[in-house]
JSON list of C-alpha atoms in Angstrom, two decimals:
[
{"chain": "A", "resi": 636, "resn": "UNK", "atom": "CA", "xyz": [-13.98, 49.79, 24.70]},
{"chain": "A", "resi": 637, "resn": "UNK", "atom": "CA", "xyz": [-13.63, 47.13, 21.97]},
{"chain": "A", "resi": 638, "resn": "UNK", "atom": "CA", "xyz": [-16.81, 48.15, 20.16]},
{"chain": "A", "resi": 639, "resn": "UNK", "atom": "CA", "xyz": [-20.08, 46.41, 19.40]},
{"chain": "A", "resi": 640, "resn": "UNK", "atom": "CA", "xyz": [-21.82, 44.31, 16.76]},
{"chain": "A", "resi": 641, "resn": "UNK", "atom": "CA", "xyz": [-22.60, 46.38, 13.69]},
{"chain": "A", "resi": 642, "resn": "UNK", "atom": "CA", "xyz": [-25.21, 46.28, 10.97]},
{"chain": "A", "resi": 643, "resn": "UNK", "atom": "CA", "xyz": [-24.07, 44.98, 7.58]},
{"chain": "A", "resi": 644, "resn": "UNK", "atom": "CA", "xyz": [-25.86, 47.90, 5.91]},
{"chain": "A", "resi": 645, "resn": "UNK", "atom": "CA", "xyz": [-23.63, 50.32, 7.86]},
{"chain": "A", "resi": 646, "resn": "UNK", "atom": "CA", "xyz": [-20.32, 48.65, 6.92]},
{"chain": "A", "resi": 647, "resn": "UNK", "atom": "CA", "xyz": [-18.00, 51.04, 5.12]},
{"chain": "A", "resi": 648, "resn": "UNK", "atom": "CA", "xyz": [-15.96, 48.16, 3.71]},
{"chain": "A", "resi": 649, "resn": "UNK", "atom": "CA", "xyz": [-15.27, 44.45, 3.81]},
{"chain": "A", "resi": 650, "resn": "UNK", "atom": "CA", "xyz": [-12.00, 42.89, 4.90]},
{"chain": "A", "resi": 651, "resn": "UNK", "atom": "CA", "xyz": [-11.17, 39.32, 3.90]},
{"chain": "A", "resi": 652, "resn": "UNK", "atom": "CA", "xyz": [-9.29, 37.38, 6.56]},
{"chain": "A", "resi": 653, "resn": "UNK", "atom": "CA", "xyz": [-7.78, 33.96, 5.90]},
{"chain": "A", "resi": 654, "resn": "UNK", "atom": "CA", "xyz": [-6.90, 31.70, 8.82]},
{"chain": "A", "resi": 655, "resn": "UNK", "atom": "CA", "xyz": [-4.09, 29.26, 8.15]},
{"chain": "A", "resi": 656, "resn": "UNK", "atom": "CA", "xyz": [-2.54, 26.90, 10.64]},
{"chain": "A", "resi": 657, "resn": "UNK", "atom": "CA", "xyz": [-1.16, 29.37, 13.21]},
{"chain": "A", "resi": 658, "resn": "UNK", "atom": "CA", "xyz": [-1.21, 32.60, 11.20]},
{"chain": "A", "resi": 659, "resn": "UNK", "atom": "CA", "xyz": [-3.62, 35.06, 9.61]},
{"chain": "A", "resi": 660, "resn": "UNK", "atom": "CA", "xyz": [-3.59, 36.87, 6.29]},
{"chain": "A", "resi": 661, "resn": "UNK", "atom": "CA", "xyz": [-3.48, 39.82, 6.71]},
{"chain": "A", "resi": 662, "resn": "UNK", "atom": "CA", "xyz": [-1.37, 39.99, 9.87]},
{"chain": "A", "resi": 663, "resn": "UNK", "atom": "CA", "xyz": [-2.76, 43.41, 10.83]},
{"chain": "A", "resi": 664, "resn": "UNK", "atom": "CA", "xyz": [-5.86, 45.47, 10.13]},
{"chain": "A", "resi": 665, "resn": "UNK", "atom": "CA", "xyz": [-6.27, 49.25, 9.98]},
{"chain": "A", "resi": 666, "resn": "UNK", "atom": "CA", "xyz": [-9.55, 50.77, 11.16]},
{"chain": "A", "resi": 667, "resn": "UNK", "atom": "CA", "xyz": [-10.95, 54.11, 12.29]},
{"chain": "A", "resi": 668, "resn": "UNK", "atom": "CA", "xyz": [-12.75, 54.81, 15.55]},
{"chain": "A", "resi": 669, "resn": "UNK", "atom": "CA", "xyz": [-16.49, 54.55, 14.86]},
{"chain": "A", "resi": 670, "resn": "UNK", "atom": "CA", "xyz": [-16.00, 52.56, 11.66]},
{"chain": "A", "resi": 671, "resn": "UNK", "atom": "CA", "xyz": [-18.19, 49.54, 10.92]},
{"chain": "A", "resi": 672, "resn": "UNK", "atom": "CA", "xyz": [-16.33, 46.75, 9.12]},
{"chain": "A", "resi": 673, "resn": "UNK", "atom": "CA", "xyz": [-17.63, 43.51, 7.61]},
{"chain": "A", "resi": 674, "resn": "UNK", "atom": "CA", "xyz": [-15.08, 40.73, 8.11]},
{"chain": "A", "resi": 675, "resn": "UNK", "atom": "CA", "xyz": [-15.29, 37.74, 5.79]},
{"chain": "A", "resi": 676, "resn": "UNK", "atom": "CA", "xyz": [-13.31, 35.04, 7.58]},
{"chain": "A", "resi": 677, "resn": "UNK", "atom": "CA", "xyz": [-12.19, 31.81, 5.87]},
{"chain": "A", "resi": 678, "resn": "UNK", "atom": "CA", "xyz": [-10.55, 28.88, 7.62]},
{"chain": "A", "resi": 679, "resn": "UNK", "atom": "CA", "xyz": [-7.96, 27.68, 5.10]},
{"chain": "A", "resi": 680, "resn": "UNK", "atom": "CA", "xyz": [-6.10, 25.61, 7.69]},
{"chain": "A", "resi": 681, "resn": "UNK", "atom": "CA", "xyz": [-6.37, 21.93, 8.53]},
{"chain": "A", "resi": 682, "resn": "UNK", "atom": "CA", "xyz": [-7.44, 22.63, 12.14]},
{"chain": "A", "resi": 683, "resn": "UNK", "atom": "CA", "xyz": [-10.29, 24.36, 13.98]},
{"chain": "A", "resi": 684, "resn": "UNK", "atom": "CA", "xyz": [-9.49, 28.08, 14.31]},
{"chain": "A", "resi": 685, "resn": "UNK", "atom": "CA", "xyz": [-11.03, 31.16, 15.84]},
{"chain": "A", "resi": 686, "resn": "UNK", "atom": "CA", "xyz": [-11.22, 34.81, 14.79]},
{"chain": "A", "resi": 687, "resn": "UNK", "atom": "CA", "xyz": [-11.81, 36.87, 17.93]},
{"chain": "A", "resi": 688, "resn": "UNK", "atom": "CA", "xyz": [-11.57, 40.65, 18.29]},
{"chain": "A", "resi": 689, "resn": "UNK", "atom": "CA", "xyz": [-10.50, 41.77, 21.76]},
{"chain": "A", "resi": 690, "resn": "UNK", "atom": "CA", "xyz": [-7.81, 43.03, 24.09]},
{"chain": "A", "resi": 691, "resn": "UNK", "atom": "CA", "xyz": [-4.77, 41.01, 25.14]},
{"chain": "A", "resi": 692, "resn": "UNK", "atom": "CA", "xyz": [-6.42, 40.55, 28.56]},
{"chain": "A", "resi": 693, "resn": "UNK", "atom": "CA", "xyz": [-9.72, 39.34, 27.09]},
{"chain": "A", "resi": 694, "resn": "UNK", "atom": "CA", "xyz": [-7.86, 36.85, 24.90]},
{"chain": "A", "resi": 695, "resn": "UNK", "atom": "CA", "xyz": [-5.98, 35.53, 27.90]},
{"chain": "A", "resi": 696, "resn": "UNK", "atom": "CA", "xyz": [-9.24, 35.02, 29.82]},
{"chain": "A", "resi": 697, "resn": "UNK", "atom": "CA", "xyz": [-10.91, 33.42, 26.80]},
{"chain": "A", "resi": 698, "resn": "UNK", "atom": "CA", "xyz": [-8.03, 30.96, 26.38]},
{"chain": "A", "resi": 699, "resn": "UNK", "atom": "CA", "xyz": [-9.07, 29.34, 29.67]},
{"chain": "A", "resi": 700, "resn": "UNK", "atom": "CA", "xyz": [-12.61, 28.83, 28.29]},
{"chain": "A", "resi": 701, "resn": "UNK", "atom": "CA", "xyz": [-11.22, 27.41, 25.07]},
{"chain": "A", "resi": 702, "resn": "UNK", "atom": "CA", "xyz": [-9.00, 25.00, 27.04]},
{"chain": "A", "resi": 703, "resn": "UNK", "atom": "CA", "xyz": [-12.14, 23.74, 28.76]},
{"chain": "A", "resi": 704, "resn": "UNK", "atom": "CA", "xyz": [-13.74, 23.19, 25.33]},
{"chain": "A", "resi": 705, "resn": "UNK", "atom": "CA", "xyz": [-10.81, 20.96, 24.37]},
{"chain": "A", "resi": 706, "resn": "UNK", "atom": "CA", "xyz": [-10.83, 19.11, 27.70]},
{"chain": "A", "resi": 707, "resn": "UNK", "atom": "CA", "xyz": [-14.57, 18.38, 27.36]},
{"chain": "A", "resi": 708, "resn": "UNK", "atom": "CA", "xyz": [-14.27, 17.19, 23.75]},
{"chain": "A", "resi": 709, "resn": "UNK", "atom": "CA", "xyz": [-15.96, 20.14, 22.05]},
{"chain": "A", "resi": 710, "resn": "UNK", "atom": "CA", "xyz": [-12.90, 21.01, 19.94]},
{"chain": "A", "resi": 711, "resn": "UNK", "atom": "CA", "xyz": [-11.31, 17.91, 18.43]},
{"chain": "A", "resi": 712, "resn": "UNK", "atom": "CA", "xyz": [-8.38, 19.13, 16.32]},
{"chain": "A", "resi": 713, "resn": "UNK", "atom": "CA", "xyz": [-9.99, 19.36, 12.89]},
{"chain": "A", "resi": 714, "resn": "UNK", "atom": "CA", "xyz": [-13.67, 19.48, 13.88]},
{"chain": "A", "resi": 715, "resn": "UNK", "atom": "CA", "xyz": [-16.16, 20.70, 16.46]},
{"chain": "A", "resi": 716, "resn": "UNK", "atom": "CA", "xyz": [-18.57, 18.47, 18.35]},
{"chain": "A", "resi": 717, "resn": "UNK", "atom": "CA", "xyz": [-21.62, 20.75, 18.13]},
{"chain": "A", "resi": 718, "resn": "UNK", "atom": "CA", "xyz": [-23.69, 18.48, 20.40]},
{"chain": "A", "resi": 719, "resn": "UNK", "atom": "CA", "xyz": [-21.11, 18.83, 23.17]},
{"chain": "A", "resi": 720, "resn": "UNK", "atom": "CA", "xyz": [-21.30, 22.64, 22.80]},
{"chain": "A", "resi": 721, "resn": "UNK", "atom": "CA", "xyz": [-24.84, 22.46, 24.15]},
{"chain": "A", "resi": 722, "resn": "UNK", "atom": "CA", "xyz": [-23.82, 20.46, 27.22]},
{"chain": "A", "resi": 723, "resn": "UNK", "atom": "CA", "xyz": [-25.12, 21.99, 30.46]},
{"chain": "A", "resi": 724, "resn": "UNK", "atom": "CA", "xyz": [-22.16, 23.20, 32.52]},
{"chain": "A", "resi": 725, "resn": "UNK", "atom": "CA", "xyz": [-24.39, 24.23, 35.44]},
{"chain": "A", "resi": 726, "resn": "UNK", "atom": "CA", "xyz": [-26.15, 27.52, 36.18]},
{"chain": "A", "resi": 727, "resn": "UNK", "atom": "CA", "xyz": [-27.58, 27.53, 32.67]},
{"chain": "A", "resi": 728, "resn": "UNK", "atom": "CA", "xyz": [-24.11, 27.83, 31.12]},
{"chain": "A", "resi": 729, "resn": "UNK", "atom": "CA", "xyz": [-23.13, 25.93, 27.99]},
{"chain": "A", "resi": 730, "resn": "UNK", "atom": "CA", "xyz": [-19.99, 25.84, 25.86]},
{"chain": "A", "resi": 731, "resn": "UNK", "atom": "CA", "xyz": [-21.67, 27.58, 22.95]},
{"chain": "A", "resi": 732, "resn": "UNK", "atom": "CA", "xyz": [-19.26, 29.83, 21.15]},
{"chain": "A", "resi": 733, "resn": "UNK", "atom": "CA", "xyz": [-21.68, 32.62, 20.24]},
{"chain": "A", "resi": 734, "resn": "UNK", "atom": "CA", "xyz": [-20.10, 35.95, 21.21]},
{"chain": "A", "resi": 735, "resn": "UNK", "atom": "CA", "xyz": [-20.67, 38.54, 18.45]},
{"chain": "A", "resi": 736, "resn": "UNK", "atom": "CA", "xyz": [-16.95, 39.46, 18.30]},
{"chain": "A", "resi": 737, "resn": "UNK", "atom": "CA", "xyz": [-15.85, 35.90, 17.56]},
{"chain": "A", "resi": 738, "resn": "UNK", "atom": "CA", "xyz": [-16.28, 32.93, 15.22]},
{"chain": "A", "resi": 739, "resn": "UNK", "atom": "CA", "xyz": [-15.01, 29.38, 15.78]},
{"chain": "A", "resi": 740, "resn": "UNK", "atom": "CA", "xyz": [-14.66, 27.50, 12.52]},
{"chain": "A", "resi": 741, "resn": "UNK", "atom": "CA", "xyz": [-13.82, 24.10, 11.12]},
{"chain": "A", "resi": 742, "resn": "UNK", "atom": "CA", "xyz": [-11.49, 23.78, 8.10]},
{"chain": "A", "resi": 743, "resn": "UNK", "atom": "CA", "xyz": [-13.09, 25.03, 4.90]},
{"chain": "A", "resi": 744, "resn": "UNK", "atom": "CA", "xyz": [-15.76, 27.16, 6.59]},
{"chain": "A", "resi": 745, "resn": "UNK", "atom": "CA", "xyz": [-16.46, 30.83, 5.87]},
{"chain": "A", "resi": 746, "resn": "UNK", "atom": "CA", "xyz": [-18.21, 33.13, 8.37]},
{"chain": "A", "resi": 747, "resn": "UNK", "atom": "CA", "xyz": [-18.83, 36.85, 8.72]},
{"chain": "A", "resi": 748, "resn": "UNK", "atom": "CA", "xyz": [-18.57, 39.30, 11.60]},
{"chain": "A", "resi": 749, "resn": "UNK", "atom": "CA", "xyz": [-19.83, 42.87, 11.31]},
{"chain": "A", "resi": 750, "resn": "UNK", "atom": "CA", "xyz": [-18.16, 45.03, 13.94]},
{"chain": "A", "resi": 751, "resn": "UNK", "atom": "CA", "xyz": [-18.24, 48.71, 14.88]},
{"chain": "A", "resi": 752, "resn": "UNK", "atom": "CA", "xyz": [-15.00, 49.85, 16.50]},
{"chain": "A", "resi": 753, "resn": "UNK", "atom": "CA", "xyz": [-15.77, 52.21, 19.39]},
{"chain": "A", "resi": 754, "resn": "UNK", "atom": "CA", "xyz": [-12.59, 54.12, 20.09]},
{"chain": "A", "resi": 755, "resn": "UNK", "atom": "CA", "xyz": [-8.87, 53.88, 19.53]},
{"chain": "A", "resi": 756, "resn": "UNK", "atom": "CA", "xyz": [-7.61, 51.27, 21.98]},
{"chain": "A", "resi": 757, "resn": "UNK", "atom": "CA", "xyz": [-5.16, 48.37, 22.01]},
{"chain": "A", "resi": 758, "resn": "UNK", "atom": "CA", "xyz": [-6.95, 45.56, 20.16]},
{"chain": "A", "resi": 759, "resn": "UNK", "atom": "CA", "xyz": [-5.93, 42.29, 18.60]},
{"chain": "A", "resi": 760, "resn": "UNK", "atom": "CA", "xyz": [-7.62, 39.61, 16.59]},
{"chain": "A", "resi": 761, "resn": "UNK", "atom": "CA", "xyz": [-6.61, 36.16, 17.72]},
{"chain": "A", "resi": 762, "resn": "UNK", "atom": "CA", "xyz": [-7.18, 32.44, 17.73]},
{"chain": "A", "resi": 763, "resn": "UNK", "atom": "CA", "xyz": [-7.58, 31.24, 21.30]},
{"chain": "A", "resi": 764, "resn": "UNK", "atom": "CA", "xyz": [-7.69, 27.51, 20.56]},
{"chain": "A", "resi": 765, "resn": "UNK", "atom": "CA", "xyz": [-5.09, 26.13, 23.02]},
{"chain": "A", "resi": 766, "resn": "UNK", "atom": "CA", "xyz": [-1.56, 26.73, 21.77]},
{"chain": "A", "resi": 767, "resn": "UNK", "atom": "CA", "xyz": [-2.50, 28.73, 18.68]},
{"chain": "A", "resi": 768, "resn": "UNK", "atom": "CA", "xyz": [-2.10, 32.23, 20.19]},
{"chain": "A", "resi": 769, "resn": "UNK", "atom": "CA", "xyz": [1.19, 31.13, 21.74]},
{"chain": "A", "resi": 770, "resn": "UNK", "atom": "CA", "xyz": [2.34, 29.89, 18.32]},
{"chain": "A", "resi": 771, "resn": "UNK", "atom": "CA", "xyz": [1.76, 33.38, 16.89]},
{"chain": "A", "resi": 772, "resn": "UNK", "atom": "CA", "xyz": [-1.83, 33.24, 15.65]},
{"chain": "A", "resi": 773, "resn": "UNK", "atom": "CA", "xyz": [-2.81, 36.81, 16.41]},
{"chain": "A", "resi": 774, "resn": "UNK", "atom": "CA", "xyz": [-2.69, 40.17, 14.68]},
{"chain": "A", "resi": 775, "resn": "UNK", "atom": "CA", "xyz": [-2.95, 43.84, 15.51]},
{"chain": "A", "resi": 776, "resn": "UNK", "atom": "CA", "xyz": [-5.90, 46.15, 15.01]},
{"chain": "A", "resi": 777, "resn": "UNK", "atom": "CA", "xyz": [-4.37, 49.55, 14.26]},
{"chain": "A", "resi": 778, "resn": "UNK", "atom": "CA", "xyz": [-6.39, 52.75, 14.51]},
{"chain": "A", "resi": 779, "resn": "UNK", "atom": "CA", "xyz": [-5.65, 55.37, 11.84]}
]
């Protein structure tokens, strides 16, 4: 229900998103069901931040994974230990942060996500680095 990765050539527009320490600019995004949007995400904060499109429930579940990334030394405040991301967690699982609806970024980085929104549903974009969502680092995706 949250949508799927889109093709850049199908994007109807680009939205610039700036991540600051515990807030986003803009704080909400308006989209249409079926629309493909290119997000240009910049981390302007001093800490590692995430831009993740999902439901409140999916963010809550993902926060547990992100907590594990901190506990295992993958996320270290202002940088990411990329070697630790590849650590084998068993059953072929790693801590790679490679879902198409999400980017995890160090300060100063810029990344893009191209996303096609499936249907009008309750969505948010959020940072699930431990404590950031709770500090207010999330925004609404509003369907027009």
